[in-house]
Amino acid sequence: MSSPGLIDVHHHALPPVYIAALAQHGVSEAIPGQDFPAWSPELSLQFMDAHNIQKAYLSVTAPGFGGLTGPEAIGLAYDVNSWLATLAAESIGKFGAFAMVPLDSADTARVTAEAAIEDMQLDGVGLYTSTAGQYLGSSGLDPLWEYLEAQQVPVFIHPVVGSVQVPSFGLPASILEFPIETARAIASFLFSGTLDRFSGLKLIFTHSGGALPALLHRLSLRSSVDPLLADKPPVDLMTSFGRMYFDVAMSAAPRNLEAVRSLISTDRLLFGSDFPLQSESYAGANADVISSMDIARNTTANARNLFARHPVSPA
């Protein structure tokens, strides 16, 4: 039996309105040293057709809001979300989308999310691992989490370059810093109590959890290595970690997959290509490897369940 078409939850859009808004503020790179790639909906459809991808959920990649705050960030989110909603509606089931949501304040974030989910009918929200040095799990966003949990919509969390300067050793941020940034964001959820207060959140982390799977055991030892933590409420790390979803973008190597598969149920794995930030050849090879593996059917079934609000049509 042939493998069902993949459902891609990590697929980036670069709307013209987004590129233009960031250019006005002197931002022309997705990450330091890497310009935004050429992109159009047609290029995504060609990539999808070539690699057995039946549907892609679009999100805006790093640098996210590119330093825009306040009314400018709110305006950018509205323009981008409107553009994505129109594209998704006209794509006849080929595209879904995650809304951009500025995090200047929890109330503004909630209002933006409500408009995107209820009025524009987007499929979920896309957030970034940190904003101005504040990580998602510890940034006072309870009104937003309350709404997203109640609506049961997916929350796609993508890494960005953090506010602290760290040595890159000549490597692109996507190679070394993004996995570490993702680990920081996951840790912020694990230790802030956010997942205890909002256990029904549907959080999607990228790149098989970044560096976190390798660190989970070390994190579980926190009270034994730091006496200051001994009186803190215990956190069931495995249970909390197991509530999250993970895409397998840039993770087709067996060693990468086994690391996260050893820690979570296969019903939490999702396919992600990272196109077009990853080249067609690399992202395509990743997709082809996943299609050939036994987890391909799992990732497709998992995505169908996760996006039940707007059901994916049969391939």
mmCIF file of C-alpha atoms in Angstrom:
data_model
loop_
_atom_site.group_PDB
_atom_site.id
_atom_site.type_symbol
_atom_site.label_atom_id
_atom_site.label_comp_id
_atom_site.label_asym_id
_atom_site.label_seq_id
_atom_site.Cartn_x
_atom_site.Cartn_y
_atom_site.Cartn_z
ATOM 1 C CA MET A 1 0.000 0.000 0.000
ATOM 2 C CA SER A 2 1.398 3.393 -0.948
ATOM 3 C CA SER A 3 2.119 5.970 1.719
ATOM 4 C CA PRO A 4 -0.545 8.662 2.137
ATOM 5 C CA GLY A 5 0.430 12.178 1.192
ATOM 6 C CA LEU A 6 2.358 13.992 3.890
ATOM 7 C CA ILE A 7 0.884 16.939 5.782
ATOM 8 C CA ASP A 8 3.534 19.614 6.240
ATOM 9 C CA VAL A 9 3.162 21.663 9.435
ATOM 10 C CA HIS A 10 6.493 23.497 9.037
ATOM 11 C CA HIS A 11 6.296 25.285 5.705
ATOM 12 C CA HIS A 12 7.088 28.972 5.441
ATOM 13 C CA ALA A 13 5.352 31.746 3.557
ATOM 14 C CA LEU A 14 7.005 35.038 2.686
ATOM 15 C CA PRO A 15 4.077 37.322 1.846
ATOM 16 C CA PRO A 16 5.030 40.426 -0.149
ATOM 17 C CA VAL A 17 3.395 42.613 2.504
ATOM 18 C CA TYR A 18 5.694 41.049 5.124
ATOM 19 C CA ILE A 19 8.895 41.464 3.119
ATOM 20 C CA ALA A 20 7.988 45.079 2.309
ATOM 21 C CA ALA A 21 7.193 45.970 5.926
ATOM 22 C CA LEU A 22 10.481 44.588 7.222
ATOM 23 C CA ALA A 23 12.440 46.221 4.389
ATOM 24 C CA GLN A 24 11.085 49.599 5.497
ATOM 25 C CA HIS A 25 12.809 48.944 8.823
ATOM 26 C CA GLY A 26 16.080 47.803 7.272
ATOM 27 C CA VAL A 27 15.491 44.067 7.742
ATOM 28 C CA SER A 28 16.265 41.881 4.730
ATOM 29 C CA GLU A 29 17.546 38.682 6.356
ATOM 30 C CA ALA A 30 15.744 35.711 7.865
ATOM 31 C CA ILE A 31 18.759 35.093 10.082
ATOM 32 C CA PRO A 32 22.108 36.902 10.191
ATOM 33 C CA GLY A 33 23.897 36.276 6.915
ATOM 34 C CA GLN A 34 20.945 34.616 5.165
ATOM 35 C CA ASP A 35 18.684 36.735 2.971
ATOM 36 C CA PHE A 36 15.049 35.838 2.571
ATOM 37 C CA PRO A 37 14.799 33.222 -0.187
ATOM 38 C CA ALA A 38 12.684 33.640 -3.284
ATOM 39 C CA TRP A 39 9.178 32.354 -2.629
ATOM 40 C CA SER A 40 5.727 32.243 -4.134
ATOM 41 C CA PRO A 41 2.705 30.005 -3.572
ATOM 42 C CA GLU A 42 3.476 28.401 -6.931
ATOM 43 C CA LEU A 43 6.967 27.400 -5.770
ATOM 44 C CA SER A 44 5.462 25.764 -2.691
ATOM 45 C CA LEU A 45 2.921 23.862 -4.774
ATOM 46 C CA GLN A 46 5.668 22.621 -7.101
ATOM 47 C CA PHE A 47 7.689 21.442 -4.103
ATOM 48 C CA MET A 48 4.658 19.729 -2.597
ATOM 49 C CA ASP A 49 3.788 17.945 -5.834
ATOM 50 C CA ALA A 50 7.353 16.691 -6.179
ATOM 51 C CA HIS A 51 7.542 15.266 -2.661
ATOM 52 C CA ASN A 52 4.166 13.672 -1.902
ATOM 53 C CA ILE A 53 2.875 16.515 0.290
ATOM 54 C CA GLN A 54 -0.901 16.852 0.181
ATOM 55 C CA LYS A 55 -1.233 19.973 2.346
ATOM 56 C CA ALA A 56 1.044 22.564 3.933
ATOM 57 C CA TYR A 57 0.322 24.799 6.909
ATOM 58 C CA LEU A 58 2.082 28.096 6.266
ATOM 59 C CA SER A 59 3.850 30.194 8.876
ATOM 60 C CA VAL A 60 6.082 33.251 8.829
ATOM 61 C CA THR A 61 9.648 32.392 9.699
ATOM 62 C CA ALA A 62 12.382 34.180 11.623
ATOM 63 C CA PRO A 63 12.918 37.016 12.312
ATOM 64 C CA GLY A 64 9.195 37.188 13.029
ATOM 65 C CA PHE A 65 8.265 40.789 13.676
ATOM 66 C CA GLY A 66 11.844 41.877 13.046
ATOM 67 C CA GLY A 67 11.877 44.315 15.936
ATOM 68 C CA LEU A 68 8.505 45.919 15.143
ATOM 69 C CA THR A 69 6.410 46.591 18.241
ATOM 70 C CA GLY A 70 3.196 48.323 19.246
ATOM 71 C CA PRO A 71 0.818 49.488 16.510
ATOM 72 C CA GLU A 72 3.313 48.597 13.778
ATOM 73 C CA ALA A 73 3.441 44.972 14.922
ATOM 74 C CA ILE A 74 -0.338 44.808 15.253
ATOM 75 C CA GLY A 75 -0.754 46.240 11.761
ATOM 76 C CA LEU A 76 1.772 43.822 10.292
ATOM 77 C CA ALA A 77 0.010 40.873 11.925
ATOM 78 C CA TYR A 78 -3.355 41.970 10.531
ATOM 79 C CA ASP A 79 -1.975 42.448 7.010
ATOM 80 C CA VAL A 80 -0.089 39.150 6.975
ATOM 81 C CA ASN A 81 -2.950 37.180 8.513
ATOM 82 C CA SER A 82 -5.410 38.613 5.997
ATOM 83 C CA TRP A 83 -3.061 37.688 3.158
ATOM 84 C CA LEU A 84 -2.634 34.145 4.483
ATOM 85 C CA ALA A 85 -6.388 33.732 4.965
ATOM 86 C CA THR A 86 -7.046 34.734 1.363
ATOM 87 C CA LEU A 87 -4.366 32.383 0.043
ATOM 88 C CA ALA A 88 -5.660 29.472 2.123
ATOM 89 C CA ALA A 89 -9.241 30.061 0.999
ATOM 90 C CA GLU A 90 -8.238 30.200 -2.665
ATOM 91 C CA SER A 91 -5.954 27.151 -2.528
ATOM 92 C CA ILE A 92 -8.788 24.595 -2.477
ATOM 93 C CA GLY A 93 -7.398 22.702 0.481
ATOM 94 C CA LYS A 94 -3.696 22.816 -0.391
ATOM 95 C CA PHE A 95 -2.757 25.459 2.197
ATOM 96 C CA GLY A 96 -3.677 26.162 5.780
ATOM 97 C CA ALA A 97 -1.992 28.829 7.889
ATOM 98 C CA PHE A 98 -0.804 29.873 11.327
ATOM 99 C CA ALA A 99 -1.515 33.468 12.317
ATOM 100 C CA MET A 100 1.157 35.951 13.326
ATOM 101 C CA VAL A 101 0.472 37.219 16.857
ATOM 102 C CA PRO A 102 2.476 40.069 18.463
ATOM 103 C CA LEU A 103 3.294 39.536 22.125
ATOM 104 C CA ASP A 104 3.712 43.123 23.336
ATOM 105 C CA SER A 105 0.874 42.445 25.772
ATOM 106 C CA ALA A 106 -1.204 39.408 26.628
ATOM 107 C CA ASP A 107 -4.462 41.233 25.927
ATOM 108 C CA THR A 108 -3.327 42.426 22.491
ATOM 109 C CA ALA A 109 -2.106 38.925 21.698
ATOM 110 C CA ARG A 110 -5.459 37.440 22.621
ATOM 111 C CA VAL A 111 -7.427 39.955 20.543
ATOM 112 C CA THR A 112 -5.189 39.324 17.527
ATOM 113 C CA ALA A 113 -5.535 35.567 17.928
ATOM 114 C CA GLU A 114 -9.320 35.812 18.232
ATOM 115 C CA ALA A 115 -9.565 37.836 15.023
ATOM 116 C CA ALA A 116 -7.344 35.405 13.140
ATOM 117 C CA ILE A 117 -9.061 32.242 14.370
ATOM 118 C CA GLU A 118 -12.696 33.345 14.447
ATOM 119 C CA ASP A 119 -12.946 36.015 11.752
ATOM 120 C CA MET A 120 -10.229 34.968 9.286
ATOM 121 C CA GLN A 121 -10.650 31.235 9.956
ATOM 122 C CA LEU A 122 -6.930 30.507 10.202
ATOM 123 C CA ASP A 123 -5.922 27.123 11.588
ATOM 124 C CA GLY A 124 -3.773 28.122 14.545
ATOM 125 C CA VAL A 125 -1.214 30.665 15.699
ATOM 126 C CA GLY A 126 2.497 30.874 15.047
ATOM 127 C CA LEU A 127 4.692 32.189 17.845
ATOM 128 C CA TYR A 128 8.432 32.612 18.319
ATOM 129 C CA THR A 129 10.570 31.075 21.043
ATOM 130 C CA SER A 130 11.400 34.421 22.631
ATOM 131 C CA THR A 131 10.543 38.098 22.335
ATOM 132 C CA ALA A 132 12.947 40.741 23.670
ATOM 133 C CA GLY A 133 14.594 38.138 25.884
ATOM 134 C CA GLN A 134 11.338 36.784 27.333
ATOM 135 C CA TYR A 135 10.532 33.128 26.675
ATOM 136 C CA LEU A 136 6.995 31.970 26.014
ATOM 137 C CA GLY A 137 6.486 29.914 29.140
ATOM 138 C CA SER A 138 7.417 32.765 31.457
ATOM 139 C CA SER A 139 6.119 35.877 29.751
ATOM 140 C CA GLY A 140 2.773 36.423 31.460
ATOM 141 C CA LEU A 141 0.655 35.284 28.542
ATOM 142 C CA ASP A 142 -2.098 33.513 30.471
ATOM 143 C CA PRO A 143 -4.993 35.314 28.683
ATOM 144 C CA LEU A 144 -3.621 34.079 25.359
ATOM 145 C CA TRP A 145 -3.050 30.524 26.605
ATOM 146 C CA GLU A 146 -6.554 30.466 28.101
ATOM 147 C CA TYR A 147 -8.078 31.365 24.738
ATOM 148 C CA LEU A 148 -5.948 28.976 22.680
ATOM 149 C CA GLU A 149 -6.647 26.090 25.045
ATOM 150 C CA ALA A 150 -10.383 26.777 24.932
ATOM 151 C CA GLN A 151 -10.364 26.895 21.130
ATOM 152 C CA GLN A 152 -8.149 23.796 20.872
ATOM 153 C CA VAL A 153 -6.117 25.273 18.031
ATOM 154 C CA PRO A 154 -2.481 24.318 17.370
ATOM 155 C CA VAL A 155 0.315 26.666 18.438
ATOM 156 C CA PHE A 156 3.361 26.454 16.170
ATOM 157 C CA ILE A 157 6.530 27.674 17.909
ATOM 158 C CA HIS A 158 9.520 28.557 15.742
ATOM 159 C CA PRO A 159 13.000 29.541 16.928
ATOM 160 C CA VAL A 160 14.456 32.983 16.369
ATOM 161 C CA VAL A 161 17.878 34.394 17.155
ATOM 162 C CA GLY A 162 17.747 35.289 20.848
ATOM 163 C CA SER A 163 18.513 38.705 22.288
ATOM 164 C CA VAL A 164 21.770 37.557 23.903
ATOM 165 C CA GLN A 165 24.817 37.618 21.658
ATOM 166 C CA VAL A 166 26.468 34.195 21.520
ATOM 167 C CA PRO A 167 29.390 32.975 19.407
ATOM 168 C CA SER A 168 28.316 31.392 16.124
ATOM 169 C CA PHE A 169 31.639 29.806 15.123
ATOM 170 C CA GLY A 170 30.788 30.773 11.569
ATOM 171 C CA LEU A 171 27.651 28.622 11.542
ATOM 172 C CA PRO A 172 24.205 29.829 10.478
ATOM 173 C CA ALA A 173 21.855 30.314 13.412
ATOM 174 C CA SER A 174 19.608 27.564 12.063
ATOM 175 C CA ILE A 175 22.349 24.976 12.600
ATOM 176 C CA LEU A 176 23.442 25.582 16.200
ATOM 177 C CA GLU A 177 21.504 28.377 17.879
ATOM 178 C CA PHE A 178 17.996 27.390 16.781
ATOM 179 C CA PRO A 179 18.114 23.957 18.477
ATOM 180 C CA ILE A 180 19.382 25.589 21.672
ATOM 181 C CA GLU A 181 16.785 28.363 21.469
ATOM 182 C CA THR A 182 14.066 25.723 21.075
ATOM 183 C CA ALA A 183 15.369 23.902 24.150
ATOM 184 C CA ARG A 184 15.199 27.129 26.163
ATOM 185 C CA ALA A 185 11.606 27.716 25.095
ATOM 186 C CA ILE A 186 10.547 24.172 25.982
ATOM 187 C CA ALA A 187 12.270 24.483 29.362
ATOM 188 C CA SER A 188 10.380 27.721 29.987
ATOM 189 C CA PHE A 189 7.114 25.809 29.603
ATOM 190 C CA LEU A 190 8.295 22.857 31.685
ATOM 191 C CA PHE A 191 9.418 24.920 34.687
ATOM 192 C CA SER A 192 7.049 27.901 34.686
ATOM 193 C CA GLY A 193 3.880 26.002 35.532
ATOM 194 C CA THR A 194 2.246 27.072 32.267
ATOM 195 C CA LEU A 195 1.634 23.479 31.204
ATOM 196 C CA ASP A 196 0.139 22.695 34.599
ATOM 197 C CA ARG A 197 -2.301 25.606 34.293
ATOM 198 C CA PHE A 198 -3.075 24.930 30.624
ATOM 199 C CA SER A 199 -2.551 21.216 30.113
ATOM 200 C CA GLY A 200 -4.754 21.211 27.015
ATOM 201 C CA LEU A 201 -2.497 23.462 24.933
ATOM 202 C CA LYS A 202 -1.509 21.975 21.579
ATOM 203 C CA LEU A 203 2.099 23.112 21.287
ATOM 204 C CA ILE A 204 4.156 22.215 18.206
ATOM 205 C CA PHE A 205 7.926 22.552 18.506
ATOM 206 C CA THR A 206 10.229 22.351 15.514
ATOM 207 C CA HIS A 207 13.225 20.238 14.526
ATOM 208 C CA SER A 208 12.371 17.271 16.786
ATOM 209 C CA GLY A 209 12.611 19.450 19.871
ATOM 210 C CA GLY A 210 16.018 20.883 19.061
ATOM 211 C CA ALA A 211 18.565 20.140 21.782
ATOM 212 C CA LEU A 212 15.958 19.370 24.447
ATOM 213 C CA PRO A 213 15.703 15.565 24.040
ATOM 214 C CA ALA A 214 19.402 15.279 24.871
ATOM 215 C CA LEU A 215 18.943 17.480 27.949
ATOM 216 C CA LEU A 216 15.740 16.088 29.426
ATOM 217 C CA HIS A 217 17.471 13.740 31.860
ATOM 218 C CA ARG A 218 19.789 16.519 33.039
ATOM 219 C CA LEU A 219 16.800 18.773 33.628
ATOM 220 C CA SER A 220 15.173 16.066 35.729
ATOM 221 C CA LEU A 221 18.154 16.265 38.116
ATOM 222 C CA ARG A 222 17.613 19.951 38.852
ATOM 223 C CA SER A 223 16.857 19.594 42.577
ATOM 224 C CA SER A 224 19.804 17.309 43.284
ATOM 225 C CA VAL A 225 22.354 19.626 41.670
ATOM 226 C CA ASP A 226 20.914 22.918 42.951
ATOM 227 C CA PRO A 227 19.804 23.028 46.610
ATOM 228 C CA LEU A 228 17.897 26.256 45.887
ATOM 229 C CA LEU A 229 15.474 24.207 43.807
ATOM 230 C CA ALA A 230 14.921 21.466 46.359
ATOM 231 C CA ASP A 231 11.788 23.054 47.821
ATOM 232 C CA LYS A 232 10.183 23.776 44.458
ATOM 233 C CA PRO A 233 7.123 21.743 43.427
ATOM 234 C CA PRO A 234 8.205 18.687 41.436
ATOM 235 C CA VAL A 235 7.634 18.795 37.703
ATOM 236 C CA ASP A 236 6.759 15.557 35.957
ATOM 237 C CA LEU A 237 8.982 16.277 32.991
ATOM 238 C CA MET A 238 8.128 13.206 30.958
ATOM 239 C CA THR A 239 4.385 13.779 31.271
ATOM 240 C CA SER A 240 4.710 17.460 30.403
ATOM 241 C CA PHE A 241 7.117 16.791 27.531
ATOM 242 C CA GLY A 242 4.795 14.113 26.238
ATOM 243 C CA ARG A 243 1.961 16.632 25.893
ATOM 244 C CA MET A 244 3.871 18.491 23.189
ATOM 245 C CA TYR A 245 4.035 17.854 19.451
ATOM 246 C CA PHE A 246 7.257 17.831 17.449
ATOM 247 C CA ASP A 247 7.857 18.232 13.757
ATOM 248 C CA VAL A 248 10.732 16.377 12.119
ATOM 249 C CA ALA A 249 12.081 19.183 9.916
ATOM 250 C CA MET A 250 15.856 18.833 9.426
ATOM 251 C CA SER A 251 15.672 15.585 11.422
ATOM 252 C CA ALA A 252 15.458 12.747 8.912
ATOM 253 C CA ALA A 253 18.663 11.134 10.176
ATOM 254 C CA PRO A 254 17.774 8.007 12.195
ATOM 255 C CA ARG A 255 19.765 9.175 15.216
ATOM 256 C CA ASN A 256 17.778 12.425 15.395
ATOM 257 C CA LEU A 257 14.460 10.653 15.079
ATOM 258 C CA GLU A 258 15.285 7.970 17.606
ATOM 259 C CA ALA A 259 16.207 10.592 20.208
ATOM 260 C CA VAL A 260 12.740 12.113 20.229
ATOM 261 C CA ARG A 261 10.888 8.846 19.515
ATOM 262 C CA SER A 262 12.416 7.334 22.651
ATOM 263 C CA LEU A 263 10.780 10.054 24.747
ATOM 264 C CA ILE A 264 7.298 10.526 23.286
ATOM 265 C CA SER A 265 4.501 8.539 21.725
ATOM 266 C CA THR A 266 4.443 8.385 17.933
ATOM 267 C CA ASP A 267 1.078 10.169 18.032
ATOM 268 C CA ARG A 268 3.006 13.366 18.827
ATOM 269 C CA LEU A 269 5.221 13.360 15.720
ATOM 270 C CA LEU A 270 4.456 15.588 12.739
ATOM 271 C CA PHE A 271 6.064 16.077 9.358
ATOM 272 C CA GLY A 272 7.751 19.388 8.566
ATOM 273 C CA SER A 273 9.835 20.389 5.559
ATOM 274 C CA ASP A 274 11.137 23.870 6.508
ATOM 275 C CA PHE A 275 10.746 24.888 2.857
ATOM 276 C CA PRO A 276 11.801 27.385 1.467
ATOM 277 C CA LEU A 277 14.221 28.353 4.241
ATOM 278 C CA GLN A 278 15.794 24.984 3.599
ATOM 279 C CA SER A 279 16.621 24.460 -0.054
ATOM 280 C CA GLU A 280 14.406 22.388 -2.314
ATOM 281 C CA SER A 281 17.096 19.707 -2.524
ATOM 282 C CA TYR A 282 17.617 19.430 1.247
ATOM 283 C CA ALA A 283 13.986 19.831 2.298
ATOM 284 C CA GLY A 284 12.925 17.485 -0.477
ATOM 285 C CA ALA A 285 15.408 14.819 0.573
ATOM 286 C CA ASN A 286 14.120 15.101 4.149
ATOM 287 C CA ALA A 287 10.550 14.661 2.898
ATOM 288 C CA ASP A 288 11.454 11.680 0.741
ATOM 289 C CA VAL A 289 13.200 9.923 3.636
ATOM 290 C CA ILE A 290 10.216 10.435 5.943
ATOM 291 C CA SER A 291 7.833 9.201 3.221
ATOM 292 C CA SER A 292 9.788 5.951 3.063
ATOM 293 C CA MET A 293 9.657 5.332 6.829
ATOM 294 C CA ASP A 294 7.018 3.692 8.971
ATOM 295 C CA ILE A 295 6.275 6.971 10.755
ATOM 296 C CA ALA A 296 4.940 8.632 7.581
ATOM 297 C CA ARG A 297 1.416 7.339 8.209
ATOM 298 C CA ASN A 298 1.679 8.366 11.853
ATOM 299 C CA THR A 299 2.600 11.947 11.025
ATOM 300 C CA THR A 300 -0.259 12.274 8.544
ATOM 301 C CA ALA A 301 -2.829 10.787 10.933
ATOM 302 C CA ASN A 302 -1.524 12.963 13.762
ATOM 303 C CA ALA A 303 -1.874 16.119 11.687
ATOM 304 C CA ARG A 304 -5.436 15.200 10.737
ATOM 305 C CA ASN A 305 -6.306 14.821 14.406
ATOM 306 C CA LEU A 306 -4.500 17.998 15.403
ATOM 307 C CA PHE A 307 -6.219 20.156 12.788
ATOM 308 C CA ALA A 308 -9.687 18.700 13.346
ATOM 309 C CA ARG A 309 -11.201 22.194 13.570
ATOM 310 C CA HIS A 310 -10.810 22.476 9.781
ATOM 311 C CA PRO A 311 -10.584 18.835 8.652
ATOM 312 C CA VAL A 312 -7.995 17.924 6.028
ATOM 313 C CA SER A 313 -9.657 16.458 2.949
ATOM 314 C CA PRO A 314 -8.604 12.895 2.042
ATOM 315 C CA ALA A 315 -5.596 12.791 -0.291
#
